[in-house]
Coordinates of C-alpha atoms in Angstrom, one line a residue:
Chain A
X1 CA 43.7 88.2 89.3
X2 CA 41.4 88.2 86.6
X3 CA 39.3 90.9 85.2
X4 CA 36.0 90.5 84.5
X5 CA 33.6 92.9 82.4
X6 CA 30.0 92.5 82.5
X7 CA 27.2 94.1 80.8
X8 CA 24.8 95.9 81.2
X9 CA 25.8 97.8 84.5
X10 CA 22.3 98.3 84.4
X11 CA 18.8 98.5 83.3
X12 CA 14.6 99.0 84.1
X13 CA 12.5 96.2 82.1
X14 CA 9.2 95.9 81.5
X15 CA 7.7 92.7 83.3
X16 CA 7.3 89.7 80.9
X17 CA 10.3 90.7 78.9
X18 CA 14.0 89.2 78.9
X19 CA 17.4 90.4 79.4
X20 CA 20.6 88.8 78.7
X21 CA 23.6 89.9 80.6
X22 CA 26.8 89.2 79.1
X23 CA 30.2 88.4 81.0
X24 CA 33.9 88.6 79.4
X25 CA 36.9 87.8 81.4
X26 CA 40.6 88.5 79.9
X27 CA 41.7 84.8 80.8
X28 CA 40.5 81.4 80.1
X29 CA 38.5 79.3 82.8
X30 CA 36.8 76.4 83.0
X31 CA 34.0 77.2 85.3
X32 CA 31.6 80.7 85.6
X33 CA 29.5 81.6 88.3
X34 CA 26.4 83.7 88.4
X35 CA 25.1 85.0 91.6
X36 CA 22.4 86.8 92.2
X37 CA 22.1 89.9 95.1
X38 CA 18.9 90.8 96.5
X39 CA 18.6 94.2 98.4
X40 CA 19.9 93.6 101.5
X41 CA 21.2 90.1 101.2
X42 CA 24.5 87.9 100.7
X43 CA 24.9 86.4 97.3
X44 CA 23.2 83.1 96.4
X45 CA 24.2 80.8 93.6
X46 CA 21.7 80.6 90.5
X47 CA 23.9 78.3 88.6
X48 CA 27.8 77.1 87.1
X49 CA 28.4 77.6 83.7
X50 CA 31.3 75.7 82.4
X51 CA 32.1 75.6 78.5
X52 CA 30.9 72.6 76.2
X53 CA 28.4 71.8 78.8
X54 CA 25.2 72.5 80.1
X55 CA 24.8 74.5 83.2
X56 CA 24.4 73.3 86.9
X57 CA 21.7 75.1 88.4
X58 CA 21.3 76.0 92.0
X59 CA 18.1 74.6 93.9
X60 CA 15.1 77.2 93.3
X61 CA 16.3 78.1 90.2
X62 CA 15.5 76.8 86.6
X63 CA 16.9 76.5 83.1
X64 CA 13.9 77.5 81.8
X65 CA 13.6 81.2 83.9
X66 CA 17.5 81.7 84.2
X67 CA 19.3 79.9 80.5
X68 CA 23.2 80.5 80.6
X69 CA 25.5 80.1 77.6
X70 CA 28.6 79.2 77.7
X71 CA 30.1 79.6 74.2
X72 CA 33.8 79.5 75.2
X73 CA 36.5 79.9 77.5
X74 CA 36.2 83.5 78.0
X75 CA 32.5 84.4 77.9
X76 CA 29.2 83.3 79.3
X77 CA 25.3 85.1 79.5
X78 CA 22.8 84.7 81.7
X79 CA 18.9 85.6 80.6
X80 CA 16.1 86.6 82.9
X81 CA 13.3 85.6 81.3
X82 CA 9.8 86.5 81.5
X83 CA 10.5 89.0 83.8
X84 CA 8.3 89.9 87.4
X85 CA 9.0 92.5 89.7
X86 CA 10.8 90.0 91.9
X87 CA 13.6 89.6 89.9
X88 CA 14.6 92.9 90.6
X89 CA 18.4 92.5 92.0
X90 CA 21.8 93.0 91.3
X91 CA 23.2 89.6 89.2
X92 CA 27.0 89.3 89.4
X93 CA 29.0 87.2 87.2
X94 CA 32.3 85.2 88.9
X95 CA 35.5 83.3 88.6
X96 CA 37.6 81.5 90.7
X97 CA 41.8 82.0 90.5
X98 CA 44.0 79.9 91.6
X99 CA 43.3 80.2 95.4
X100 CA 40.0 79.2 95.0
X101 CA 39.2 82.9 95.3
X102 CA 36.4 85.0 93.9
X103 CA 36.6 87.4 91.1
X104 CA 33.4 89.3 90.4
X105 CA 32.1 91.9 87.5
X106 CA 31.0 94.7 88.5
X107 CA 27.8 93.4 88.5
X108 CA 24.1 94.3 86.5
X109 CA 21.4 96.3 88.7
X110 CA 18.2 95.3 87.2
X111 CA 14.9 97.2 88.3
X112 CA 11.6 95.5 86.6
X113 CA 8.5 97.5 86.7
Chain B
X1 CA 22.5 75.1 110.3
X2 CA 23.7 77.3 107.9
X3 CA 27.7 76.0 106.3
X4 CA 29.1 79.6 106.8
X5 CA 27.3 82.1 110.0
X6 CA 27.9 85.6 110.3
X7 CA 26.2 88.4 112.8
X8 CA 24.5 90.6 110.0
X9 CA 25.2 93.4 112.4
X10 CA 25.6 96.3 112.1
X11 CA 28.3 96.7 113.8
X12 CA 29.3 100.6 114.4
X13 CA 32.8 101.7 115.8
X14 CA 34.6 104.5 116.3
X15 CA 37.2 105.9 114.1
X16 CA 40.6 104.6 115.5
X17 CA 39.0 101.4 117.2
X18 CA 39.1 97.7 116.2
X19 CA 36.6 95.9 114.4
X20 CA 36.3 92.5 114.9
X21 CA 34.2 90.7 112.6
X22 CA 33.3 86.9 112.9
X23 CA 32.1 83.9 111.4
X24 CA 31.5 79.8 112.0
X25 CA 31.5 77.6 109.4
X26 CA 29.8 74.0 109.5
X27 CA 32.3 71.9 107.3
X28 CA 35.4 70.1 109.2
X29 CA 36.9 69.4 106.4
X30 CA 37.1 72.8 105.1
X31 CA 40.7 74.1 104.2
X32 CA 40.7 78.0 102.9
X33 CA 38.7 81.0 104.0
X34 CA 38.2 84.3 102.2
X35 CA 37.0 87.7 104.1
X36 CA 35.6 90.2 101.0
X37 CA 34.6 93.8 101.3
X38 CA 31.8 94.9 99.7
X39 CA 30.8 98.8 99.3
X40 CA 27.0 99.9 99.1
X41 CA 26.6 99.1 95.2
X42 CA 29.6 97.7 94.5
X43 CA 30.8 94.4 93.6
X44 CA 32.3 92.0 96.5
X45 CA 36.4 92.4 96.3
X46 CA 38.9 89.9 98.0
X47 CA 40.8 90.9 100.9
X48 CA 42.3 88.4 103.1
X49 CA 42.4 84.5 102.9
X50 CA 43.8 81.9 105.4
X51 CA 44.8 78.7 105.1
X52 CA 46.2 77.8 108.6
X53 CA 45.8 77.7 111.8
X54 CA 46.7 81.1 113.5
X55 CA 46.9 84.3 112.8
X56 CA 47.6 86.5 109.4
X57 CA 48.4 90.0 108.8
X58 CA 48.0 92.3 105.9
X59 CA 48.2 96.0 106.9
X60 CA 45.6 97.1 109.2
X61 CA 43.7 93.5 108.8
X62 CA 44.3 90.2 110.6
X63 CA 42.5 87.5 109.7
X64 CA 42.4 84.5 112.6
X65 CA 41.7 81.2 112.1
X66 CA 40.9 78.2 114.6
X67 CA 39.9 75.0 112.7
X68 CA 39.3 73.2 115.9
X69 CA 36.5 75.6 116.8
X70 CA 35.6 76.3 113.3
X71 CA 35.4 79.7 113.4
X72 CA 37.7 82.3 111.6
X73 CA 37.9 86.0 112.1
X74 CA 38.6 89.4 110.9
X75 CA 40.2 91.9 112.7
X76 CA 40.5 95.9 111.2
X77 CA 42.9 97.8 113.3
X78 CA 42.4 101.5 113.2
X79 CA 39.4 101.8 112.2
X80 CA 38.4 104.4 109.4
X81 CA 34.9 105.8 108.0
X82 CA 36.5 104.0 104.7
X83 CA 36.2 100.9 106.1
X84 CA 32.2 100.8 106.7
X85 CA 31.0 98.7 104.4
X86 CA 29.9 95.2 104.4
X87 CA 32.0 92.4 105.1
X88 CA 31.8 88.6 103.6
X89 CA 33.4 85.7 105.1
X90 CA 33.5 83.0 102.6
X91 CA 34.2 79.0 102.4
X92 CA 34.9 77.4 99.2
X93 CA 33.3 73.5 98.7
X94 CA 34.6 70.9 96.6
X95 CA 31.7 68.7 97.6
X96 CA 29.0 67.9 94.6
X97 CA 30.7 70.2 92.2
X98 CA 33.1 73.3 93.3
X99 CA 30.9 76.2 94.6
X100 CA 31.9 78.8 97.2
X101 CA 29.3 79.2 100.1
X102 CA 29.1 82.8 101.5
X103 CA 28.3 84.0 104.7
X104 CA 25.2 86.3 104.7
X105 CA 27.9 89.4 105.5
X106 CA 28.1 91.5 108.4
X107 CA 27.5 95.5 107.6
X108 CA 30.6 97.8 109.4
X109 CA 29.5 101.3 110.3
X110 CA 33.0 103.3 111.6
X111 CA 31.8 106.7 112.9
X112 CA 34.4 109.4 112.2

C-alpha cells in the first residue's frame, strides 16, 4: 500500500485568497488524483495529475480555479484559487496500487469565510 | 443513470446483526469492485475488493458479486457500534483515461 502525506490537514481562508495543498507519497506513480468532498457527499473528481504533463480536469472544473503541479514522481499540489465560500470542503489527494485500488491522504478540511 | 448506485441510507442495525450494504453499477464491462469505509472526518480506507463472480470473505465482511445482474454487495456480520460509518462501493474505469467512479456511499448506524 502506499502512504500518502498531505498538507495542510487544515485551514480557514479569507475569500479571494489561494491555498495550495501539497501531496507526497513514499513511492513512485505515474498518475495522482484529487478529489474533492463536500459535506455530506461522495467524492467527485476535480482532475489527474500525471508527471511531465498537464493535468486532466474533471467536467465543472477549471485549470484556471483548481492549477495542479506535478513536479515529479512523488509529489503533486493542488491550488484553490480566488477563494468563495463554496469551496469550503474536504480535498483529498489519491493513488492507485496495483489493484486498481485507492490510496488516500488524510485529506485538507478547508473552511473559507 | 448514475455508473455506480448506492442507497445513501442510513441504514441503522443492531449490535450483533448483519448489515448488508448494496450497490449497481452501469458498466458491463466492468472487472473489479472496491467497498471503502470511511469514518465521520476521516479519509476513505480500502476494505474489500472482488474480482469474480461469487462470494468473498475477509473476517466479519463478505463481499458478493453477480456480474450478470450487475450489482455487488457487502455484507458485515456481527455487527458493532465500530462499524457505523459510511460505506463506498467503488468501480474503477479504463475508459477515456483511468479514473475510479464512486458510489455516493451509504451511511451505517449500528446501535449498541
Amino acid at each position: 500500500s502506499a502512504v500518502i502525506s498531505q498538507k495542510p490537514s487544515r485551514d480557514i481562508c479569507q475569500r479571494g485568497t489561494s491555498l495550495t495543498i501539497q501531496c507526497q507519497v513514499d513511492s513512485q506513480v505515474t498518475m495522482m488524483f484529487w478529489y474533492r468532498q463536500q459535506p455530506g457527499q461522495s467524492l467527485t473528481l476535480i482532475a489527474t495529475a500525471n508527471q511531465g504533463s498537464e493535468a486532466t480536469y474533471e467536467s465543472g472544473f477549471v485549470i484556471d480555479k483548481f492549477p495542479i503541479s506535478r513536479p515529479n514522481l512523488t509529489f503533486s499540489t493542488l491550488t484553490v484559487s480566488n477563494m468563495s465560500p463554496e469551496d469550503s470542503s474536504i480535498y483529498l489527494c489519491s493513488v492507485v496500487g496495483s489493484n486498481t485500488e485507492a490510496f488516500f491522504g488524510q485529506g485538507t478540511r478547508l473552511t473559507v469565510v | 443513470q448514475k455508473e455506480v448506485e448506492q442507497n445513501s441510507g442510513p441504514l441503522s442495525v443492531p449490535e450483533g446483526a448483519i448489515a448488508s450494504l448494496n450497490c449497481t453499477y452501469s458498466d458491463r464491462g466492468s472487472q473489479s469492485f472496491f467497498w471503502y469505509r470511511q469514518y465521520s472526518g476521516k479519509s476513505p480506507e480500502l476494505i474489500m475488493f472482488i474480482y469474480s463472480n461469487g462470494d468473498k470473505e475477509d473476517g466479519r465482511f463478505t463481499a458478493q458479486l453477480n456480474k450478470a445482474s450487475q450489482y455487488v454487495s457487502l455484507l458485515i456480520r456481527d455487527s458493532q457500534p465500530s462499524d457505523s460509518a459510511t460505506y463506498l462501493c467503488a468501480v474503477p474505469r479504463w475508459r477515456g483515461g483511468f479514473k475510479t467512479i464512486f458510489g455516493a456511499g451509504t451511511r451505517l448506524f449500528v446501535k449498541a
